[in-house]
Amino acid sequence: MSILEVKNLTKKFGGLVATQDISMTVEKNSITAIIGPNGAGKTTFFNMITGVYQPTSGEILLESEKLNGLKPHIVCRKGIARTFQNIRLFNEMTVLENVMVGMHAHLKAGLFGILFNLPTTRKEELDSEIKAYQLLEYVGLEDFLNEKACNLSYGAQRRLEIARALAAEPKVLLLDEPAAGMNPKETTELTRLIRNMREEFNLTIILIEHDMRLVMEISEQIFVLDHGVKIAEGKPEYIRNNPKVIEAYLGTGAVHAG
Amino acid sequence: MKALWQNYRKNKLAQGIFLLLYIGITSLSLYLAQKSVTAFLLLLASLLLLYFTSFKNVTKWLIAGVVLVILLPFTASNGDGYQSYMEVATLVGIYISMALGLNVVVGMAGLLDLGFIAFFAVGAYSYGIFATAQANHFMPFGHYPLSGESFWIFILIGCFVAALFGILLGIPVLRVKGDYLAIVTLGFGEIIRIIFNNLDRPVNITNGAMGLPSVTPPSLFGIDFLYPSQFYYIVLIILVFTIFTVRRFEHSKIGRSWKAVRENEIAAQAMGVPLVKTKLMAFAIGASFSGMMGVVFAAKQAFVDPTSFTLLESITILVMVILGGMGSVPGVILGAAVMTILNLQVLTEITNWLNQLSTSGAISIPDALSPSKMQRMIFGLLLILFALYRPQGLLPAKNRKYDQKLLQKGSKEANGDSLREQSPIENAQEV
Ligand SMILES: Nc1ncnc2c1ncn2[C@@H]1O[C@H](COP(=O)(O)OP(=O)(O)OP(=O)(O)O)[C@@H](O)[C@H]1O
Ligand SMILES: [Mg+2]
């Protein structure tokens, strides 16, 4: 069963066509990778799905519901959460608070509840603290709960972004280059984390990644973009041997992938 | 020396005794002195000392309550300077409240607002117009001025009207960001002042530049509030309410969303934080405190005119926030207190002193150089010094610390097979 469907998605920045007529169907509970050389339009594609950019034309459907034109925070409420290629944490806030912001849409407290610190608000707040802490445990950051986010190492920051996205309880999780800047050990852990997340939280995961070993190991389906156009899609074995892909992208990476 | 200090930091008893001695000596000297600004300021400073003790929060509030409600008014009441002290204390309270409101907008939500005094003006005029005969000019029913009892309701009205103005301002203004926002809010502040200045024609609503004289004093159970020593208590109550509210919001989902928007708008939105609503809420809540204090201000001065709401006032409040520490509630309180006292007491005292010297012929200082005229320059210098040497302010903002043990326990109780065991990540990594 498909959960996310994209039809003929095009984005133009003035004269520049960032993505052109991209269509894809993503199966529920699958891990999908989007690869392609720098500037291929991968991040732009994520930005359109999450409502950061409005597509010039085309449709985005989450469980057959149209997402076009929705504000990013509504898209999040509909069940799509993401991480960012250039890490975007709330730097001056603590690690725990970062995760708690991720729960924003699920917290019901109103002005009066907060002002008078009603028991329901207090309970909700405590529950969300505990849940945020559990997510930190899950990504192995619980000992840094009171640390400022900007003081974490690069790899830890990427994992914090994942925990924050999980806090939003998404159906679909978009990861933009989650392994960028990670050392090999961290990348291995990340690979396991992504697999485990899918089971644990019943997620559909789409990731953009340049690390071919990770992509080939983890994904069930791969889409390849080049100059804004989808040039191939299929299973890892198929993509690995696709001449078009090798020409456009894998040229040097093929060695690693093999 | 160092060991002594460390000991003091740890020893609550020592802190208590020292604090008690300090309060005792300063309040006694304030009581005995006929007019001593120094003693008055030193007694106020005891609150700072209190802030740095390691007592429980409740204890701190109790002690602060005793000092502010009983000790300060009582010891000051003995000398000639009673009303002038209370006037200063009242103004300090008003400014702290406004600075805390601006701190929500600038410090927490990260929206630079240079027209904040407008909300204070809105509050002041909403009481000023209806508590003078002015409202007769345009109101088709009722007779004005309203009685002094209405003051208490007007505190609420001022709160809501200012919040409404905050939202009305926010809707167009929030389309722009950063420096542009600062310019637009500056414009808004000036526009409000100019409107109040000119709204005497065609229908006379604000009485223009002439202002609104003889505003009805508040009254409660037949007692009229006429003196600063009486307004002091009204201000104190609103101030406590302000601090309490700001604290509640700060540590709630709303406070977190303000900070998230400040730190990274795109990420905040992607996590489900509605941008416009969050910013409007900051504007409205920030403005509401100013609105309340505006009402009090109008009643205290018994006179409202547009000259009290100039750009310089907006900037003064902003300086209080920056000086104290953006986003830090204790910092902003300290910043506002220091700035107001500097403005009202220290500068005027120095001016008086210099004037005395020049009349006695000891020195001669041109009038243009008198310290109270150099207020702007002194603010400017302070800002530059702080930007250079202490950009985070006097008492920098601190994040709330969560108790790991408690959360660990909660996490275990919440589900037997915790996520921790599911985690593929090894623990105890270095940061
Ligand atoms: N806001 C924007 N305005 C103008 N051009 C943009 C904008 N965002 C992206 N582009 C352009 O669109 C093209 C695709 O960019 P995008 O960031 O989607 O690439 P990418 O595949 O994510 O690349 P990378 O692997 O380097 O992250 C690039 O040429 C980029 O310069
Ligand atoms: Mg990218």
mmCIF file of C-alpha atoms and ligand atoms in Angstrom, chain A residues 42-43 85 176-177 208, ligand 2:
data_model
loop_
_atom_site.group_PDB
_atom_site.id
_atom_site.type_symbol
_atom_site.label_atom_id
_atom_site.label_comp_id
_atom_site.label_asym_id
_atom_site.label_seq_id
_atom_site.Cartn_x
_atom_site.Cartn_y
_atom_site.Cartn_z
ATOM 1 C CA LYS A 42 16.868 16.532 -3.711
ATOM 2 C CA THR A 43 16.558 19.037 -0.888
ATOM 3 C CA GLN A 85 20.902 18.827 5.654
ATOM 4 C CA ASP A 176 18.225 14.907 4.584
ATOM 5 C CA GLU A 177 21.770 13.511 4.510
ATOM 6 C CA ILE A 208 18.625 11.671 0.940
HETATM 7 MG MG MG C 2 20.512 18.959 -0.451
#
